Amino acid sequence: SSAVAHDLYYRVFNPRAPERLRLLVGRLAMVPALFAAAYVGINPPGFVAQVVAFAFGLAASGLFPAILLGIFDRRMNAQGAIAGMIMGLGFTTVMIALMRAPQLFGAPEPYLKDFFGISAE
């Protein structure tokens, strides 16, 4: 709702809107978001959980090593963080694609989880 009020309404439609009006627009935008979240929470479609799990997996594989090493390792630099984020994201994307190959492409069962002991599920 804050993105709708600030980024969309204030920046695009009404740049001269006072703060009270922006607050009202944000509160009004929260109503449909609440109903949509409640509906999806009560009647969850099957693919939503899978998409959320993939999104968290991809985000964690790219961000977690950079954040952890940035906090605890003094030798960590921007180039290393970017390289680690790209490699983590790439590796996780490939693993998800290979583990889902039978469903996605009709390919034979992947043997990577047996060979490497790694599963993207």
mmCIF file of N, CA and C in Angstrom, residues 3-117:
data_model
loop_
_atom_site.group_PDB
_atom_site.id
_atom_site.type_symbol
_atom_site.label_atom_id
_atom_site.label_comp_id
_atom_site.label_asym_id
_atom_site.label_seq_id
_atom_site.Cartn_x
_atom_site.Cartn_y
_atom_site.Cartn_z
ATOM 1 N N ALA A 3 3.789 1.474 -1.409
ATOM 2 C CA ALA A 3 4.319 1.623 -2.764
ATOM 3 C C ALA A 3 3.279 2.260 -3.677
ATOM 4 N N VAL A 4 2.018 1.866 -3.517
ATOM 5 C CA VAL A 4 0.956 2.466 -4.332
ATOM 6 C C VAL A 4 0.809 3.942 -3.998
ATOM 7 N N ALA A 5 0.789 4.259 -2.721
ATOM 8 C CA ALA A 5 0.575 5.650 -2.307
ATOM 9 C C ALA A 5 1.747 6.541 -2.691
ATOM 10 N N HIS A 6 2.949 6.085 -2.428
ATOM 11 C CA HIS A 6 4.109 6.951 -2.653
ATOM 12 C C HIS A 6 4.617 6.873 -4.086
ATOM 13 N N ASP A 7 4.895 5.672 -4.555
ATOM 14 C CA ASP A 7 5.523 5.526 -5.862
ATOM 15 C C ASP A 7 4.562 5.753 -7.016
ATOM 16 N N LEU A 8 3.344 5.299 -6.874
ATOM 17 C CA LEU A 8 2.410 5.416 -7.989
ATOM 18 C C LEU A 8 1.578 6.695 -7.904
ATOM 19 N N TYR A 9 0.868 6.864 -6.803
ATOM 20 C CA TYR A 9 -0.029 8.017 -6.704
ATOM 21 C C TYR A 9 0.742 9.331 -6.618
ATOM 22 N N TYR A 10 1.683 9.407 -5.683
ATOM 23 C CA TYR A 10 2.393 10.669 -5.438
ATOM 24 C C TYR A 10 3.350 11.009 -6.579
ATOM 25 N N ARG A 11 4.107 10.048 -7.046
ATOM 26 C CA ARG A 11 5.121 10.335 -8.071
ATOM 27 C C ARG A 11 4.542 10.464 -9.470
ATOM 28 N N VAL A 12 3.489 9.699 -9.780
ATOM 29 C CA VAL A 12 2.976 9.676 -11.145
ATOM 30 C C VAL A 12 1.719 10.521 -11.309
ATOM 31 N N PHE A 13 0.718 10.293 -10.463
ATOM 32 C CA PHE A 13 -0.579 10.913 -10.686
ATOM 33 C C PHE A 13 -0.746 12.285 -10.049
ATOM 34 N N ASN A 14 -0.245 12.474 -8.832
ATOM 35 C CA ASN A 14 -0.488 13.739 -8.141
ATOM 36 C C ASN A 14 0.742 14.146 -7.323
ATOM 37 N N PRO A 15 1.749 14.726 -7.963
ATOM 38 C CA PRO A 15 2.969 15.105 -7.244
ATOM 39 C C PRO A 15 2.752 16.183 -6.182
ATOM 40 N N ARG A 16 1.651 16.904 -6.256
ATOM 41 C CA ARG A 16 1.385 17.970 -5.277
ATOM 42 C C ARG A 16 0.491 17.506 -4.130
ATOM 43 N N ALA A 17 0.261 16.210 -4.026
ATOM 44 C CA ALA A 17 -0.642 15.685 -2.993
ATOM 45 C C ALA A 17 -0.054 15.912 -1.607
ATOM 46 N N PRO A 18 -0.881 16.413 -0.689
ATOM 47 C CA PRO A 18 -0.388 16.585 0.689
ATOM 48 C C PRO A 18 -0.207 15.224 1.371
ATOM 49 N N GLU A 19 0.499 15.248 2.469
ATOM 50 C CA GLU A 19 0.812 14.000 3.165
ATOM 51 C C GLU A 19 -0.442 13.289 3.667
ATOM 52 N N ARG A 20 -1.444 14.046 4.094
ATOM 53 C CA ARG A 20 -2.697 13.430 4.565
ATOM 54 C C ARG A 20 -3.372 12.631 3.460
ATOM 55 N N LEU A 21 -3.386 13.183 2.251
ATOM 56 C CA LEU A 21 -4.011 12.490 1.129
ATOM 57 C C LEU A 21 -3.216 11.235 0.754
ATOM 58 N N ARG A 22 -1.896 11.324 0.794
ATOM 59 C CA ARG A 22 -1.065 10.150 0.513
ATOM 60 C C ARG A 22 -1.306 9.054 1.551
ATOM 61 N N LEU A 23 -1.470 9.452 2.795
ATOM 62 C CA LEU A 23 -1.759 8.487 3.852
ATOM 63 C C LEU A 23 -3.113 7.820 3.613
ATOM 64 N N LEU A 24 -4.106 8.598 3.214
ATOM 65 C CA LEU A 24 -5.429 8.052 2.917
ATOM 66 C C LEU A 24 -5.367 7.082 1.734
ATOM 67 N N VAL A 25 -4.643 7.453 0.690
ATOM 68 C CA VAL A 25 -4.509 6.569 -0.475
ATOM 69 C C VAL A 25 -3.817 5.268 -0.071
ATOM 70 N N GLY A 26 -2.804 5.364 0.773
ATOM 71 C CA GLY A 26 -2.121 4.163 1.250
ATOM 72 C C GLY A 26 -3.039 3.262 2.045
ATOM 73 N N ARG A 27 -3.855 3.845 2.896
ATOM 74 C CA ARG A 27 -4.797 3.045 3.690
ATOM 75 C C ARG A 27 -5.870 2.409 2.808
ATOM 76 N N LEU A 28 -6.335 3.145 1.812
ATOM 77 C CA LEU A 28 -7.335 2.583 0.901
ATOM 78 C C LEU A 28 -6.735 1.476 0.034
ATOM 79 N N ALA A 29 -5.479 1.618 -0.337
ATOM 80 C CA ALA A 29 -4.826 0.580 -1.140
ATOM 81 C C ALA A 29 -4.586 -0.685 -0.329
ATOM 82 N N MET A 30 -4.566 -0.550 0.980
ATOM 83 C CA MET A 30 -4.340 -1.709 1.836
ATOM 84 C C MET A 30 -5.546 -2.647 1.838
ATOM 85 N N VAL A 31 -6.732 -2.128 1.607
ATOM 86 C CA VAL A 31 -7.952 -2.945 1.683
ATOM 87 C C VAL A 31 -7.952 -4.069 0.645
ATOM 88 N N PRO A 32 -7.768 -3.785 -0.648
ATOM 89 C CA PRO A 32 -7.750 -4.915 -1.594
ATOM 90 C C PRO A 32 -6.569 -5.858 -1.366
ATOM 91 N N ALA A 33 -5.446 -5.328 -0.914
ATOM 92 C CA ALA A 33 -4.300 -6.194 -0.627
ATOM 93 C C ALA A 33 -4.624 -7.145 0.517
ATOM 94 N N LEU A 34 -5.330 -6.649 1.519
ATOM 95 C CA LEU A 34 -5.740 -7.491 2.646
ATOM 96 C C LEU A 34 -6.676 -8.603 2.192
ATOM 97 N N PHE A 35 -7.663 -8.247 1.376
ATOM 98 C CA PHE A 35 -8.609 -9.249 0.899
ATOM 99 C C PHE A 35 -7.927 -10.276 0.000
ATOM 100 N N ALA A 36 -7.014 -9.826 -0.853
ATOM 101 C CA ALA A 36 -6.290 -10.761 -1.718
ATOM 102 C C ALA A 36 -5.431 -11.710 -0.892
ATOM 103 N N ALA A 37 -4.745 -11.189 0.115
ATOM 104 C CA ALA A 37 -3.912 -12.037 0.969
ATOM 105 C C ALA A 37 -4.769 -13.019 1.762
ATOM 106 N N ALA A 38 -5.913 -12.566 2.245
ATOM 107 C CA ALA A 38 -6.804 -13.456 2.992
ATOM 108 C C ALA A 38 -7.343 -14.557 2.087
ATOM 109 N N TYR A 39 -7.726 -14.208 0.871
ATOM 110 C CA TYR A 39 -8.247 -15.207 -0.061
ATOM 111 C C TYR A 39 -7.188 -16.252 -0.392
ATOM 112 N N VAL A 40 -5.987 -15.804 -0.707
ATOM 113 C CA VAL A 40 -4.914 -16.742 -1.041
ATOM 114 C C VAL A 40 -4.534 -17.574 0.183
ATOM 115 N N GLY A 41 -4.639 -16.980 1.373
ATOM 116 C CA GLY A 41 -4.350 -17.736 2.586
ATOM 117 C C GLY A 41 -5.382 -18.808 2.873
ATOM 118 N N ILE A 42 -6.635 -18.533 2.567
ATOM 119 C CA ILE A 42 -7.705 -19.498 2.826
ATOM 120 C C ILE A 42 -7.773 -20.550 1.721
ATOM 121 N N ASN A 43 -7.626 -20.137 0.474
ATOM 122 C CA ASN A 43 -7.690 -21.038 -0.685
ATOM 123 C C ASN A 43 -6.368 -21.005 -1.444
ATOM 124 N N PRO A 44 -5.318 -21.579 -0.894
ATOM 125 C CA PRO A 44 -4.025 -21.452 -1.573
ATOM 126 C C PRO A 44 -3.950 -22.326 -2.820
ATOM 127 N N PRO A 45 -3.579 -21.741 -3.943
ATOM 128 C CA PRO A 45 -3.321 -22.572 -5.117
ATOM 129 C C PRO A 45 -2.009 -23.324 -4.915
ATOM 130 N N GLY A 46 -1.875 -24.463 -5.529
ATOM 131 C CA GLY A 46 -0.719 -25.314 -5.304
ATOM 132 C C GLY A 46 0.598 -24.711 -5.747
ATOM 133 N N PHE A 47 0.592 -23.962 -6.830
ATOM 134 C CA PHE A 47 1.843 -23.456 -7.361
ATOM 135 C C PHE A 47 2.406 -22.276 -6.580
ATOM 136 N N VAL A 48 1.603 -21.608 -5.778
ATOM 137 C CA VAL A 48 2.081 -20.430 -5.052
ATOM 138 C C VAL A 48 3.170 -20.811 -4.060
ATOM 139 N N ALA A 49 2.967 -21.886 -3.335
ATOM 140 C CA ALA A 49 3.973 -22.319 -2.362
ATOM 141 C C ALA A 49 5.277 -22.675 -3.054
ATOM 142 N N GLN A 50 5.190 -23.291 -4.207
ATOM 143 C CA GLN A 50 6.389 -23.664 -4.946
ATOM 144 C C GLN A 50 7.119 -22.428 -5.461
ATOM 145 N N VAL A 51 6.396 -21.467 -5.974
ATOM 146 C CA VAL A 51 7.016 -20.238 -6.467
ATOM 147 C C VAL A 51 7.667 -19.474 -5.327
ATOM 148 N N VAL A 52 7.000 -19.409 -4.186
ATOM 149 C CA VAL A 52 7.576 -18.722 -3.021
ATOM 150 C C VAL A 52 8.835 -19.439 -2.553
ATOM 151 N N ALA A 53 8.805 -20.759 -2.528
ATOM 152 C CA ALA A 53 9.990 -21.520 -2.113
ATOM 153 C C ALA A 53 11.149 -21.281 -3.068
ATOM 154 N N PHE A 54 10.884 -21.265 -4.368
ATOM 155 C CA PHE A 54 11.946 -20.987 -5.337
ATOM 156 C C PHE A 54 12.480 -19.571 -5.167
ATOM 157 N N ALA A 55 11.591 -18.615 -4.943
ATOM 158 C CA ALA A 55 12.030 -17.226 -4.778
ATOM 159 C C ALA A 55 12.918 -17.074 -3.552
ATOM 160 N N PHE A 56 12.523 -17.690 -2.447
ATOM 161 C CA PHE A 56 13.354 -17.622 -1.243
ATOM 162 C C PHE A 56 14.680 -18.344 -1.448
ATOM 163 N N GLY A 57 14.652 -19.469 -2.133
ATOM 164 C CA GLY A 57 15.890 -20.201 -2.404
ATOM 165 C C GLY A 57 16.849 -19.404 -3.262
ATOM 166 N N LEU A 58 16.323 -18.777 -4.304
ATOM 167 C CA LEU A 58 17.172 -17.963 -5.174
ATOM 168 C C LEU A 58 17.708 -16.741 -4.440
ATOM 169 N N ALA A 59 16.870 -16.099 -3.660
ATOM 170 C CA ALA A 59 17.318 -14.917 -2.917
ATOM 171 C C ALA A 59 18.362 -15.296 -1.876
ATOM 172 N N ALA A 60 18.117 -16.383 -1.169
ATOM 173 C CA ALA A 60 19.063 -16.794 -0.125
ATOM 174 C C ALA A 60 20.392 -17.219 -0.718
ATOM 175 N N SER A 61 20.366 -17.912 -1.847
ATOM 176 C CA SER A 61 21.622 -18.374 -2.439
ATOM 177 C C SER A 61 22.469 -17.215 -2.940
ATOM 178 N N GLY A 62 21.838 -16.141 -3.335
ATOM 179 C CA GLY A 62 22.599 -14.993 -3.811
ATOM 180 C C GLY A 62 23.004 -14.033 -2.715
ATOM 181 N N LEU A 63 22.139 -13.827 -1.743
ATOM 182 C CA LEU A 63 22.392 -12.791 -0.739
ATOM 183 C C LEU A 63 23.061 -13.293 0.532
ATOM 184 N N PHE A 64 22.727 -14.488 0.980
ATOM 185 C CA PHE A 64 23.218 -14.955 2.274
ATOM 186 C C PHE A 64 24.742 -15.010 2.363
ATOM 187 N N PRO A 65 25.446 -15.616 1.390
ATOM 188 C CA PRO A 65 26.908 -15.650 1.520
ATOM 189 C C PRO A 65 27.535 -14.255 1.534
ATOM 190 N N ALA A 66 27.031 -13.355 0.702
ATOM 191 C CA ALA A 66 27.595 -12.003 0.659
ATOM 192 C C ALA A 66 27.360 -11.266 1.971
ATOM 193 N N ILE A 67 26.182 -11.403 2.535
ATOM 194 C CA ILE A 67 25.885 -10.731 3.805
ATOM 195 C C ILE A 67 26.709 -11.338 4.933
ATOM 196 N N LEU A 68 26.752 -12.654 5.004
ATOM 197 C CA LEU A 68 27.487 -13.320 6.083
ATOM 198 C C LEU A 68 28.981 -13.000 6.020
ATOM 199 N N LEU A 69 29.570 -13.117 4.840
ATOM 200 C CA LEU A 69 30.998 -12.818 4.719
ATOM 201 C C LEU A 69 31.272 -11.332 4.874
ATOM 202 N N GLY A 70 30.352 -10.495 4.435
ATOM 203 C CA GLY A 70 30.534 -9.055 4.615
ATOM 204 C C GLY A 70 30.560 -8.649 6.073
ATOM 205 N N ILE A 71 29.848 -9.371 6.900
ATOM 206 C CA ILE A 71 29.821 -9.061 8.330
ATOM 207 C C ILE A 71 31.053 -9.612 9.038
ATOM 208 N N PHE A 72 31.445 -10.848 8.722
ATOM 209 C CA PHE A 72 32.454 -11.533 9.526
ATOM 210 C C PHE A 72 33.843 -11.631 8.896
ATOM 211 N N ASP A 73 34.011 -11.311 7.631
ATOM 212 C CA ASP A 73 35.320 -11.441 6.994
ATOM 213 C C ASP A 73 35.812 -10.069 6.548
ATOM 214 N N ARG A 74 36.945 -9.652 7.075
ATOM 215 C CA ARG A 74 37.481 -8.325 6.743
ATOM 216 C C ARG A 74 38.016 -8.254 5.317
ATOM 217 N N ARG A 75 38.318 -9.394 4.718
ATOM 218 C CA ARG A 75 38.866 -9.391 3.358
ATOM 219 C C ARG A 75 37.783 -9.312 2.283
ATOM 220 N N MET A 76 36.541 -9.379 2.664
ATOM 221 C CA MET A 76 35.435 -9.342 1.704
ATOM 222 C C MET A 76 35.378 -7.979 1.028
ATOM 223 N N ASN A 77 35.226 -7.977 -0.310
ATOM 224 C CA ASN A 77 35.115 -6.717 -1.045
ATOM 225 C C ASN A 77 33.927 -6.785 -2.009
ATOM 226 N N ALA A 78 33.684 -5.699 -2.695
ATOM 227 C CA ALA A 78 32.513 -5.610 -3.574
ATOM 228 C C ALA A 78 32.594 -6.610 -4.720
ATOM 229 N N GLN A 79 33.774 -6.772 -5.306
ATOM 230 C CA GLN A 79 33.912 -7.708 -6.427
ATOM 231 C C GLN A 79 33.634 -9.146 -5.978
ATOM 232 N N GLY A 80 34.116 -9.508 -4.800
ATOM 233 C CA GLY A 80 33.853 -10.849 -4.276
ATOM 234 C C GLY A 80 32.386 -11.060 -3.962
ATOM 235 N N ALA A 81 31.749 -10.036 -3.415
ATOM 236 C CA ALA A 81 30.322 -10.143 -3.101
ATOM 237 C C ALA A 81 29.502 -10.312 -4.371
ATOM 238 N N ILE A 82 29.813 -9.523 -5.391
ATOM 239 C CA ILE A 82 29.071 -9.619 -6.655
ATOM 240 C C ILE A 82 29.305 -10.972 -7.311
ATOM 241 N N ALA A 83 30.555 -11.432 -7.322
ATOM 242 C CA ALA A 83 30.856 -12.738 -7.916
ATOM 243 C C ALA A 83 30.136 -13.852 -7.159
ATOM 244 N N GLY A 84 30.136 -13.788 -5.836
ATOM 245 C CA GLY A 84 29.443 -14.798 -5.044
ATOM 246 C C GLY A 84 27.945 -14.781 -5.268
ATOM 247 N N MET A 85 27.380 -13.599 -5.407
ATOM 248 C CA MET A 85 25.941 -13.499 -5.656
ATOM 249 C C MET A 85 25.583 -14.081 -7.019
ATOM 250 N N ILE A 86 26.386 -13.783 -8.025
ATOM 251 C CA ILE A 86 26.117 -14.304 -9.371
ATOM 252 C C ILE A 86 26.267 -15.820 -9.397
ATOM 253 N N MET A 87 27.323 -16.332 -8.770
ATOM 254 C CA MET A 87 27.534 -17.782 -8.756
ATOM 255 C C MET A 87 26.450 -18.500 -7.955
ATOM 256 N N GLY A 88 26.075 -17.960 -6.811
ATOM 257 C CA GLY A 88 25.020 -18.583 -6.018
ATOM 258 C C GLY A 88 23.696 -18.607 -6.755
ATOM 259 N N LEU A 89 23.359 -17.496 -7.376
ATOM 260 C CA LEU A 89 22.123 -17.420 -8.149
ATOM 261 C C LEU A 89 22.167 -18.372 -9.336
ATOM 262 N N GLY A 90 23.295 -18.387 -10.040
ATOM 263 C CA GLY A 90 23.425 -19.267 -11.202
ATOM 264 C C GLY A 90 23.358 -20.738 -10.832
ATOM 265 N N PHE A 91 24.095 -21.130 -9.793
ATOM 266 C CA PHE A 91 24.100 -22.530 -9.366
ATOM 267 C C PHE A 91 22.710 -22.969 -8.928
ATOM 268 N N THR A 92 22.038 -22.147 -8.156
ATOM 269 C CA THR A 92 20.705 -22.512 -7.684
ATOM 270 C C THR A 92 19.716 -22.588 -8.840
ATOM 271 N N THR A 93 19.809 -21.674 -9.787
ATOM 272 C CA THR A 93 18.928 -21.708 -10.953
ATOM 273 C C THR A 93 19.137 -22.986 -11.751
ATOM 274 N N VAL A 94 20.392 -23.356 -11.975
ATOM 275 C CA VAL A 94 20.688 -24.585 -12.714
ATOM 276 C C VAL A 94 20.185 -25.806 -11.949
ATOM 277 N N MET A 95 20.404 -25.842 -10.643
ATOM 278 C CA MET A 95 19.949 -26.986 -9.852
ATOM 279 C C MET A 95 18.423 -27.109 -9.867
ATOM 280 N N ILE A 96 17.727 -25.999 -9.753
ATOM 281 C CA ILE A 96 16.263 -26.048 -9.799
ATOM 282 C C ILE A 96 15.803 -26.531 -11.165
ATOM 283 N N ALA A 97 16.416 -26.014 -12.232
ATOM 284 C CA ALA A 97 16.030 -26.428 -13.581
ATOM 285 C C ALA A 97 16.313 -27.908 -13.805
ATOM 286 N N LEU A 98 17.464 -28.388 -13.335
ATOM 287 C CA LEU A 98 17.794 -29.800 -13.533
ATOM 288 C C LEU A 98 16.920 -30.715 -12.692
ATOM 289 N N MET A 99 16.581 -30.290 -11.492
ATOM 290 C CA MET A 99 15.726 -31.124 -10.655
ATOM 291 C C MET A 99 14.281 -31.126 -11.150
ATOM 292 N N ARG A 100 13.891 -30.072 -11.834
ATOM 293 C CA ARG A 100 12.526 -29.984 -12.361
ATOM 294 C C ARG A 100 12.464 -30.359 -13.835
ATOM 295 N N ALA A 101 13.538 -30.854 -14.423
ATOM 296 C CA ALA A 101 13.566 -31.166 -15.848
ATOM 297 C C ALA A 101 12.477 -32.139 -16.273
ATOM 298 N N PRO A 102 12.182 -33.188 -15.498
ATOM 299 C CA PRO A 102 11.106 -34.087 -15.943
ATOM 300 C C PRO A 102 9.761 -33.380 -16.078
ATOM 301 N N GLN A 103 9.442 -32.487 -15.141
ATOM 302 C CA GLN A 103 8.163 -31.783 -15.229
ATOM 303 C C GLN A 103 8.206 -30.693 -16.298
ATOM 304 N N LEU A 104 9.363 -30.047 -16.452
ATOM 305 C CA LEU A 104 9.441 -28.918 -17.372
ATOM 306 C C LEU A 104 9.598 -29.349 -18.821
ATOM 307 N N PHE A 105 10.471 -30.313 -19.070
ATOM 308 C CA PHE A 105 10.830 -30.638 -20.448
ATOM 309 C C PHE A 105 10.498 -32.067 -20.849
ATOM 310 N N GLY A 106 9.953 -32.853 -19.935
ATOM 311 C CA GLY A 106 9.696 -34.252 -20.240
ATOM 312 C C GLY A 106 10.977 -35.067 -20.318
ATOM 313 N N ALA A 107 12.037 -34.582 -19.715
ATOM 314 C CA ALA A 107 13.334 -35.254 -19.741
ATOM 315 C C ALA A 107 13.326 -36.433 -18.776
ATOM 316 N N PRO A 108 14.298 -37.338 -18.909
ATOM 317 C CA PRO A 108 14.372 -38.444 -17.947
ATOM 318 C C PRO A 108 14.721 -37.941 -16.552
ATOM 319 N N GLU A 109 14.489 -38.790 -15.563
ATOM 320 C CA GLU A 109 14.760 -38.410 -14.170
ATOM 321 C C GLU A 109 16.209 -37.969 -14.005
ATOM 322 N N PRO A 110 16.418 -36.870 -13.319
ATOM 323 C CA PRO A 110 17.799 -36.412 -13.134
ATOM 324 C C PRO A 110 18.540 -37.295 -12.134
ATOM 325 N N TYR A 111 19.804 -37.482 -12.376
ATOM 326 C CA TYR A 111 20.619 -38.284 -11.484
ATOM 327 C C TYR A 111 21.518 -37.425 -10.610
ATOM 328 N N LEU A 112 21.426 -36.114 -10.719
ATOM 329 C CA LEU A 112 22.310 -35.231 -9.959
ATOM 330 C C LEU A 112 22.107 -35.366 -8.462
ATOM 331 N N LYS A 113 20.862 -35.545 -8.030
ATOM 332 C CA LYS A 113 20.649 -35.655 -6.588
ATOM 333 C C LYS A 113 21.264 -36.935 -6.043
ATOM 334 N N ASP A 114 21.321 -37.987 -6.855
ATOM 335 C CA ASP A 114 21.977 -39.215 -6.417
ATOM 336 C C ASP A 114 23.494 -39.090 -6.506
ATOM 337 N N PHE A 115 23.966 -38.417 -7.533
ATOM 338 C CA PHE A 115 25.406 -38.302 -7.765
ATOM 339 C C PHE A 115 26.059 -37.323 -6.794
ATOM 340 N N PHE A 116 25.476 -36.130 -6.649
ATOM 341 C CA PHE A 116 26.059 -35.101 -5.799
ATOM 342 C C PHE A 116 25.504 -35.109 -4.376
ATOM 343 N N GLY A 117 24.367 -35.749 -4.171
ATOM 344 C CA GLY A 117 23.744 -35.705 -2.854
ATOM 345 C C GLY A 117 23.073 -34.374 -2.583
#
